[in-house]
mmCIF file of C-alpha atoms in Angstrom:
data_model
loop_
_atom_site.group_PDB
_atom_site.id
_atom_site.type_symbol
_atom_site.label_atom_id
_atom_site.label_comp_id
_atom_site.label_asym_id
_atom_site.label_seq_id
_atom_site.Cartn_x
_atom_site.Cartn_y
_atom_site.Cartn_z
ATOM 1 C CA UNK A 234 -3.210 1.596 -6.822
ATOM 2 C CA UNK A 235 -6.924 2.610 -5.871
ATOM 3 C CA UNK A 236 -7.129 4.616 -2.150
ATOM 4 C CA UNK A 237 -9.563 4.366 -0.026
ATOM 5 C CA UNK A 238 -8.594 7.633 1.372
ATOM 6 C CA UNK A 239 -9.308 9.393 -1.943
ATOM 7 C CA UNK A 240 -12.571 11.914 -1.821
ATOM 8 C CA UNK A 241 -12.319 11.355 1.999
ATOM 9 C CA UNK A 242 -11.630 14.158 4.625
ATOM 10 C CA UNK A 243 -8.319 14.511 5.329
ATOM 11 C CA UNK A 244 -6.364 15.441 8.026
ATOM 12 C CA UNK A 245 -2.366 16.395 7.334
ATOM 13 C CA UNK A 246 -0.491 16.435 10.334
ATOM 14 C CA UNK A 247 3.426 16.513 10.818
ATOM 15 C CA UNK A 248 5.434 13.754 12.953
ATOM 16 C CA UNK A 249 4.948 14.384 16.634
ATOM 17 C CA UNK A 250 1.766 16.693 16.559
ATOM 18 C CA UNK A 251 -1.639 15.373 18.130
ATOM 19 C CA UNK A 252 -4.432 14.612 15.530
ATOM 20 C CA UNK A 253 -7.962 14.847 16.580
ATOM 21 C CA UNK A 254 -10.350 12.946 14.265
ATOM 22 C CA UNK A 255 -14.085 13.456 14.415
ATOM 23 C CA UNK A 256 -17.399 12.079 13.474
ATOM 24 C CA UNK A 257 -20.780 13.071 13.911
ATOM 25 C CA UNK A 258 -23.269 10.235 14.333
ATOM 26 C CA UNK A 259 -27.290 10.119 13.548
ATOM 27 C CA UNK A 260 -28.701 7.405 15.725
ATOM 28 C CA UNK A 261 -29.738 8.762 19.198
ATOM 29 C CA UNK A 262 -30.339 5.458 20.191
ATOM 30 C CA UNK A 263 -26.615 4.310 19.777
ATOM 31 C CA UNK A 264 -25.551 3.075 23.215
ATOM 32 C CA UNK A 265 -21.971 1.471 21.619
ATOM 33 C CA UNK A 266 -19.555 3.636 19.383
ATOM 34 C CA UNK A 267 -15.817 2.343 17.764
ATOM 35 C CA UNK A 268 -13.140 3.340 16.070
ATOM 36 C CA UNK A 269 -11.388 1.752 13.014
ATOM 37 C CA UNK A 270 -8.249 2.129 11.310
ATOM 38 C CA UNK A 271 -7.697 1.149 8.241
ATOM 39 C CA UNK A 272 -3.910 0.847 6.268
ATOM 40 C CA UNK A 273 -3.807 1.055 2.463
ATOM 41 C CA UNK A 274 -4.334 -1.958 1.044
ATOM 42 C CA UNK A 275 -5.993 -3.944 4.347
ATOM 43 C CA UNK A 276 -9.225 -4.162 6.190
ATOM 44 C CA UNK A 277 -10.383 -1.807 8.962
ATOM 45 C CA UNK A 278 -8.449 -2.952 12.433
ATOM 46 C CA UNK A 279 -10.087 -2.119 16.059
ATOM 47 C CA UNK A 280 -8.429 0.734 17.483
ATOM 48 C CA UNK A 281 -10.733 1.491 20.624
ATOM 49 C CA UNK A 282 -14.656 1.580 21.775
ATOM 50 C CA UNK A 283 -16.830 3.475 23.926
ATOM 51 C CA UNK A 284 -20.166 2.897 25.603
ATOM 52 C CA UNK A 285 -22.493 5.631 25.764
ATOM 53 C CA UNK A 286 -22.372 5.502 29.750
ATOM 54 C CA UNK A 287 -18.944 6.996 28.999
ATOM 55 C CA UNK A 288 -17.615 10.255 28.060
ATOM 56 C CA UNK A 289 -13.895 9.589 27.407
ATOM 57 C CA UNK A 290 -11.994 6.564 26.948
ATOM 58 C CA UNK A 291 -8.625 6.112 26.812
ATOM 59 C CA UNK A 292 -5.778 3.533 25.031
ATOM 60 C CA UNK A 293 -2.487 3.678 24.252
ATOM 61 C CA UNK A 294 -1.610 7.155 22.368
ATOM 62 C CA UNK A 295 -5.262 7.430 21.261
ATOM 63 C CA UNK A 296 -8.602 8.889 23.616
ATOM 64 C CA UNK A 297 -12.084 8.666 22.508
ATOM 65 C CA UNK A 298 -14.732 11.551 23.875
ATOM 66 C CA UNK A 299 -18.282 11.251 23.510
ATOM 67 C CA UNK A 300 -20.726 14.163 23.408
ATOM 68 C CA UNK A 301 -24.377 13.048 23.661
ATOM 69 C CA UNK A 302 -25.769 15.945 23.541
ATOM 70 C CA UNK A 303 -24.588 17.232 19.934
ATOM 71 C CA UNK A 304 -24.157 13.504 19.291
ATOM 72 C CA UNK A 305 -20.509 13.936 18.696
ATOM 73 C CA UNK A 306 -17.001 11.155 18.955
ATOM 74 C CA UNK A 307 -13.756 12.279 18.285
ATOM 75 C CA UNK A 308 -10.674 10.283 18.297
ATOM 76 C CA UNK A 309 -7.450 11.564 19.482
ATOM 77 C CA UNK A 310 -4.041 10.433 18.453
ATOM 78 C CA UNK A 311 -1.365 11.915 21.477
ATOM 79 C CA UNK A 312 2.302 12.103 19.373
ATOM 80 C CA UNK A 313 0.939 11.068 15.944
ATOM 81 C CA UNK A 314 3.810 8.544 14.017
ATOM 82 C CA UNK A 315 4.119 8.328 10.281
ATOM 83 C CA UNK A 316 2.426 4.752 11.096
ATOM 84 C CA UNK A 317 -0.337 6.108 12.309
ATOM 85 C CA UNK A 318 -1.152 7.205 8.371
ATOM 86 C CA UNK A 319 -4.334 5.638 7.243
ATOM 87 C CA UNK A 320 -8.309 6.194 6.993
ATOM 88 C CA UNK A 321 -10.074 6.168 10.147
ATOM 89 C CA UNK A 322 -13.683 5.412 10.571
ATOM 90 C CA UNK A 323 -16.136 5.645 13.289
ATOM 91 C CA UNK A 324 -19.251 3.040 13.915
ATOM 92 C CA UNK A 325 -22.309 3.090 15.720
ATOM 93 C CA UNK A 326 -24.565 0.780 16.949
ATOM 94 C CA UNK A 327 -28.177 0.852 18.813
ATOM 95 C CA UNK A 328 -28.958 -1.648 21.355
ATOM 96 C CA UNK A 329 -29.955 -5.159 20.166
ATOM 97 C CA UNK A 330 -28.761 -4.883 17.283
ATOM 98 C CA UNK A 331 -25.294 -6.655 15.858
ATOM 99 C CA UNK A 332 -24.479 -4.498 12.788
ATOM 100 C CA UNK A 333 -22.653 -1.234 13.267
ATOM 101 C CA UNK A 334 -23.250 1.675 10.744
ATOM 102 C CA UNK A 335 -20.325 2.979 9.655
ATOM 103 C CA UNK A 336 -18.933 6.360 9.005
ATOM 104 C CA UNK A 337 -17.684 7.492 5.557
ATOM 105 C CA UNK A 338 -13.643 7.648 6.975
ATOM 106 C CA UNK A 339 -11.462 10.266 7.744
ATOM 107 C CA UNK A 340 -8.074 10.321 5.811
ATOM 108 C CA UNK A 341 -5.346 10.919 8.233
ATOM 109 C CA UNK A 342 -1.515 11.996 6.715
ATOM 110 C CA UNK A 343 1.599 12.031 8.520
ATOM 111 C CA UNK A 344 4.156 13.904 7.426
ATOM 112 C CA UNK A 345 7.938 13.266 8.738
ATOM 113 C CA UNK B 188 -3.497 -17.029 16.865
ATOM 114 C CA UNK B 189 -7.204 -17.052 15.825
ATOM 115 C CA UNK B 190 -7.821 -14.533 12.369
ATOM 116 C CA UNK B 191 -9.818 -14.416 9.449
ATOM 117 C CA UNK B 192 -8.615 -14.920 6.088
ATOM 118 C CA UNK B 193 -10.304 -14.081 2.666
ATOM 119 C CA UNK B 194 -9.419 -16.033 -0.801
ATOM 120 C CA UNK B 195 -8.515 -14.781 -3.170
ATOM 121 C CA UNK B 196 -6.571 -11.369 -2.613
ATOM 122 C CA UNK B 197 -7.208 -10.145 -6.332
ATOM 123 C CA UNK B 198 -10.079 -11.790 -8.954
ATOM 124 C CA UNK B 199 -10.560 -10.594 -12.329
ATOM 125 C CA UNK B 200 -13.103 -12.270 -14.016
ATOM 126 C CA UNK B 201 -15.631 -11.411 -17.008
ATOM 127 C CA UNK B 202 -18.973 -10.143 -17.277
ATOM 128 C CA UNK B 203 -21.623 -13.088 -16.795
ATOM 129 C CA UNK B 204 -19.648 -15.377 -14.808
ATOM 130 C CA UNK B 205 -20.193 -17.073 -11.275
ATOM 131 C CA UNK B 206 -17.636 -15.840 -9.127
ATOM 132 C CA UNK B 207 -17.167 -16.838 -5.331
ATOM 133 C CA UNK B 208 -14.717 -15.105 -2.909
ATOM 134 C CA UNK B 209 -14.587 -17.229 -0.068
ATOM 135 C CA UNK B 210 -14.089 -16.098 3.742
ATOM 136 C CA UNK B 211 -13.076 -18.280 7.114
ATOM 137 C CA UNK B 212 -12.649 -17.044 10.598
ATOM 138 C CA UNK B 213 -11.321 -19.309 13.338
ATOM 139 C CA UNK B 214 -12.688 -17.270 16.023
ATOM 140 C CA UNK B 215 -15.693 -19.337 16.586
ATOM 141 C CA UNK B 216 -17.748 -16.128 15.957
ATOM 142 C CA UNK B 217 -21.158 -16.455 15.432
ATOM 143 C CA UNK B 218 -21.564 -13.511 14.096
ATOM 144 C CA UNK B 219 -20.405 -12.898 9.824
ATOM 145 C CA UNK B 220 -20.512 -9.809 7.160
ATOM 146 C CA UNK B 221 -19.631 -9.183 4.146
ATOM 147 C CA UNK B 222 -19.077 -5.573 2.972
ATOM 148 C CA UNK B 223 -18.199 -4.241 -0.240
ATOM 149 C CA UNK B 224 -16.267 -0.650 -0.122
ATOM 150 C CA UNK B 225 -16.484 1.338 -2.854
ATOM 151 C CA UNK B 226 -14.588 4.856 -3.247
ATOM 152 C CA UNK B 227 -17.482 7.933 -2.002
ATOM 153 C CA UNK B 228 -19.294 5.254 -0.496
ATOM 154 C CA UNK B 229 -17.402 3.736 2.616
ATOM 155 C CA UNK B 230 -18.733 0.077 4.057
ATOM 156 C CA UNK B 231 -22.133 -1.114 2.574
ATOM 157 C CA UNK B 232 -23.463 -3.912 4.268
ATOM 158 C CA UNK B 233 -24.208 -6.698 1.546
ATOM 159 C CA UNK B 234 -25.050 -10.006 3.661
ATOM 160 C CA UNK B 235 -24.456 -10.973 7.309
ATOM 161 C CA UNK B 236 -25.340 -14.507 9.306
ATOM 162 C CA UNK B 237 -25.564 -15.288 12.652
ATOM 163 C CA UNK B 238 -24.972 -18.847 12.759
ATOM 164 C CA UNK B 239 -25.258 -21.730 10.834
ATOM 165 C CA UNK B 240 -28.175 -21.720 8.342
ATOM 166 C CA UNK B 241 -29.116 -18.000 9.336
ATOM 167 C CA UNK B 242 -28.676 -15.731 6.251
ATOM 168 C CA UNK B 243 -29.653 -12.305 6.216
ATOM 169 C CA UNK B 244 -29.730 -9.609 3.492
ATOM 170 C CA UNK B 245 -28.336 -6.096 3.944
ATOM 171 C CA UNK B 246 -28.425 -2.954 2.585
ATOM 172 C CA UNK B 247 -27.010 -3.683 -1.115
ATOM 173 C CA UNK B 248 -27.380 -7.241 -1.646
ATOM 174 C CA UNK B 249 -29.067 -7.649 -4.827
ATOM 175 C CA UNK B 250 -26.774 -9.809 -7.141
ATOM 176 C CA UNK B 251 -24.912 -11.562 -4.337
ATOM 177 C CA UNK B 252 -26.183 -14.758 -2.129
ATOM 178 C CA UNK B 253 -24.156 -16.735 0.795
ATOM 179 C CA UNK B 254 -24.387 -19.732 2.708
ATOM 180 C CA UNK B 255 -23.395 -20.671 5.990
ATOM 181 C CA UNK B 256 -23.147 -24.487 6.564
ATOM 182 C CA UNK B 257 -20.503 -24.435 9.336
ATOM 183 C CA UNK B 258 -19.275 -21.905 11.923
ATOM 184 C CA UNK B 259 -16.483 -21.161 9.968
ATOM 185 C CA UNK B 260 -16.937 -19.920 6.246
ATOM 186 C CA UNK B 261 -18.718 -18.022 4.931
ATOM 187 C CA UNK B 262 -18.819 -17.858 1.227
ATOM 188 C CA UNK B 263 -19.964 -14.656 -1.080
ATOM 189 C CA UNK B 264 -21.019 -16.175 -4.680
ATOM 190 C CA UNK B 265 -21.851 -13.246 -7.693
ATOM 191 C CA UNK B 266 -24.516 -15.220 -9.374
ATOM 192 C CA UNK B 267 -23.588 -12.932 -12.688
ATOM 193 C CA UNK B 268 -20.675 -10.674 -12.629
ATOM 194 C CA UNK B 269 -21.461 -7.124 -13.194
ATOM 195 C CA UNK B 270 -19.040 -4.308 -13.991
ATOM 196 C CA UNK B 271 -21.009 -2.621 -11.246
ATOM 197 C CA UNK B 272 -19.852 -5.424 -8.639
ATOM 198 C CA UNK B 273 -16.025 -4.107 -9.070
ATOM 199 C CA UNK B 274 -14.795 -3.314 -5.801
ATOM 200 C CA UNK B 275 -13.124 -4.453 -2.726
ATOM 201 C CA UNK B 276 -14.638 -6.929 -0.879
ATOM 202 C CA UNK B 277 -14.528 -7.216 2.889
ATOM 203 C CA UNK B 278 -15.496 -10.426 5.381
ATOM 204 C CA UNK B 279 -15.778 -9.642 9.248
ATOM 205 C CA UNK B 280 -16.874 -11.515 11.800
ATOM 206 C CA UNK B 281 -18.032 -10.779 15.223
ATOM 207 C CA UNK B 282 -18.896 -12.920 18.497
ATOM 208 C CA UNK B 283 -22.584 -12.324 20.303
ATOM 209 C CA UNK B 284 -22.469 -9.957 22.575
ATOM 210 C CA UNK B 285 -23.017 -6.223 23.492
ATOM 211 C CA UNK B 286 -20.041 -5.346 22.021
ATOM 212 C CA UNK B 287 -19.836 -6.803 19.001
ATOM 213 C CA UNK B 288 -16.979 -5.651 17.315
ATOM 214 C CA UNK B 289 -16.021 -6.891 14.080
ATOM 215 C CA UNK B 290 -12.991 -8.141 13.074
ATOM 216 C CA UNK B 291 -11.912 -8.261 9.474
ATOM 217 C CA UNK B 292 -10.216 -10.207 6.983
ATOM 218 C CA UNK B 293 -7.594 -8.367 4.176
ATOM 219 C CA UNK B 294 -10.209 -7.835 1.420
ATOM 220 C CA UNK B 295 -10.641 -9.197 -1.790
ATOM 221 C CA UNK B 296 -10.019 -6.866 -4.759
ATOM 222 C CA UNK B 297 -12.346 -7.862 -7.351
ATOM 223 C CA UNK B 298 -12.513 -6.405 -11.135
ATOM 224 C CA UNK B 299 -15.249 -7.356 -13.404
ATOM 225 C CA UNK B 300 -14.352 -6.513 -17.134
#
């Protein structure tokens, strides 16, 4: 069936390795950023947010960092799991406002 | 367990017809989206509401309209299917807030022939 992941950038990465994931952003006035997973075949799921007071966040297995200045997230994935296969995307979003832009997605692959 | 569920998971319907895909969240959001994804294209935004009787339009909504009587449901008609309108589908809803983040439903996989 259709992938989302096709024509994305991908990232192959074997069982075990850490994955870092990144996305530039365009809005200097985006005070809220978040990351999004999304499995084949479902819709994007919440994996973790930042505020721009922050530099680095961090969850289970995964850390965001936040670079103002080049207006730079990445996402890191500590001990990446064949689960962990899907597209990522990032979102921004200025203050006031309710409606994230999006990122185009970042295909991630785990190989076993 | 609160979620969001979209109806149905696969349409295929013809050229010219009125198709709705329908959308409910029992988070008592406020906030609702609909997004269509499209391969080389990611999210677009096509409508979005923040309460009942609010509507707002979004980046590609020409050839789509919604409604929002309740807190619930919100419903995406295609006034007249286009093959152009083949795509997934996505409904997301969000409370008010600072944070905002949206939390979305399985996606409807729609084909227009």
């Amino acid at each position: 069936g259709e992938s989302v992941g096709l024509h994305l950038p991908t990232l192959s990465v074997q069982e075990g390795d850490n994955s870092i994931i990144n996305c530039a952003y365009s809005n200097s006035a985006s005070d809220y950023f978040i990351w999004y997973k999304q499995e084949s075949g479902k819709g994007p799921q919440f994996i973790i947010d930042i505020r721009s007071n922050m530099d680095k966040r961090q969850g289970q297995r995964v850390t965001v960092l936040l670079n103002k200045t080049v207006k730079h997230l990445s996402l890191q994935i500590a001990a990446t799991q064949p689960g962990d296969s899907a597209v990522y995307f990032c979102a921004e979003k200025a203050g006031g406002s309710y409606i994230p832009t999006f990122g185009r997605g970042t295909s991630l692959i785990v190989h076993p | 367990d609160a979620e969001i569920t979209q109806s149905p998971r696969h349409k295929i319907t013809e050229t010219g017809r009125q198709v709705t895909l329908a959308c409910h969240q029992t988070w008592n959001h406020n906030n609702m989206f609909w997004y269509r994804q499209d391969l080389g294209h990611g999210l677009r935004l096509i409508h979005y509401s923040y309460g009942v009787q609010d509507t707002n339009k979004g980046e590609v909504s020409d050839g789509y309209s919604v409604s929002r009587s309740n807190t619930e449901d919100l419903p995406l008609t295609l006034e007249s299917a286009a093959s152009s309108q083949t795509s997934v589908y996505f409904c997301a809803s969000s409370e008010a807030g600072s944070k905002n983040i949206q939390y979305f439903g399985a996606g409807t996989r729609l084909s227009v022939l």
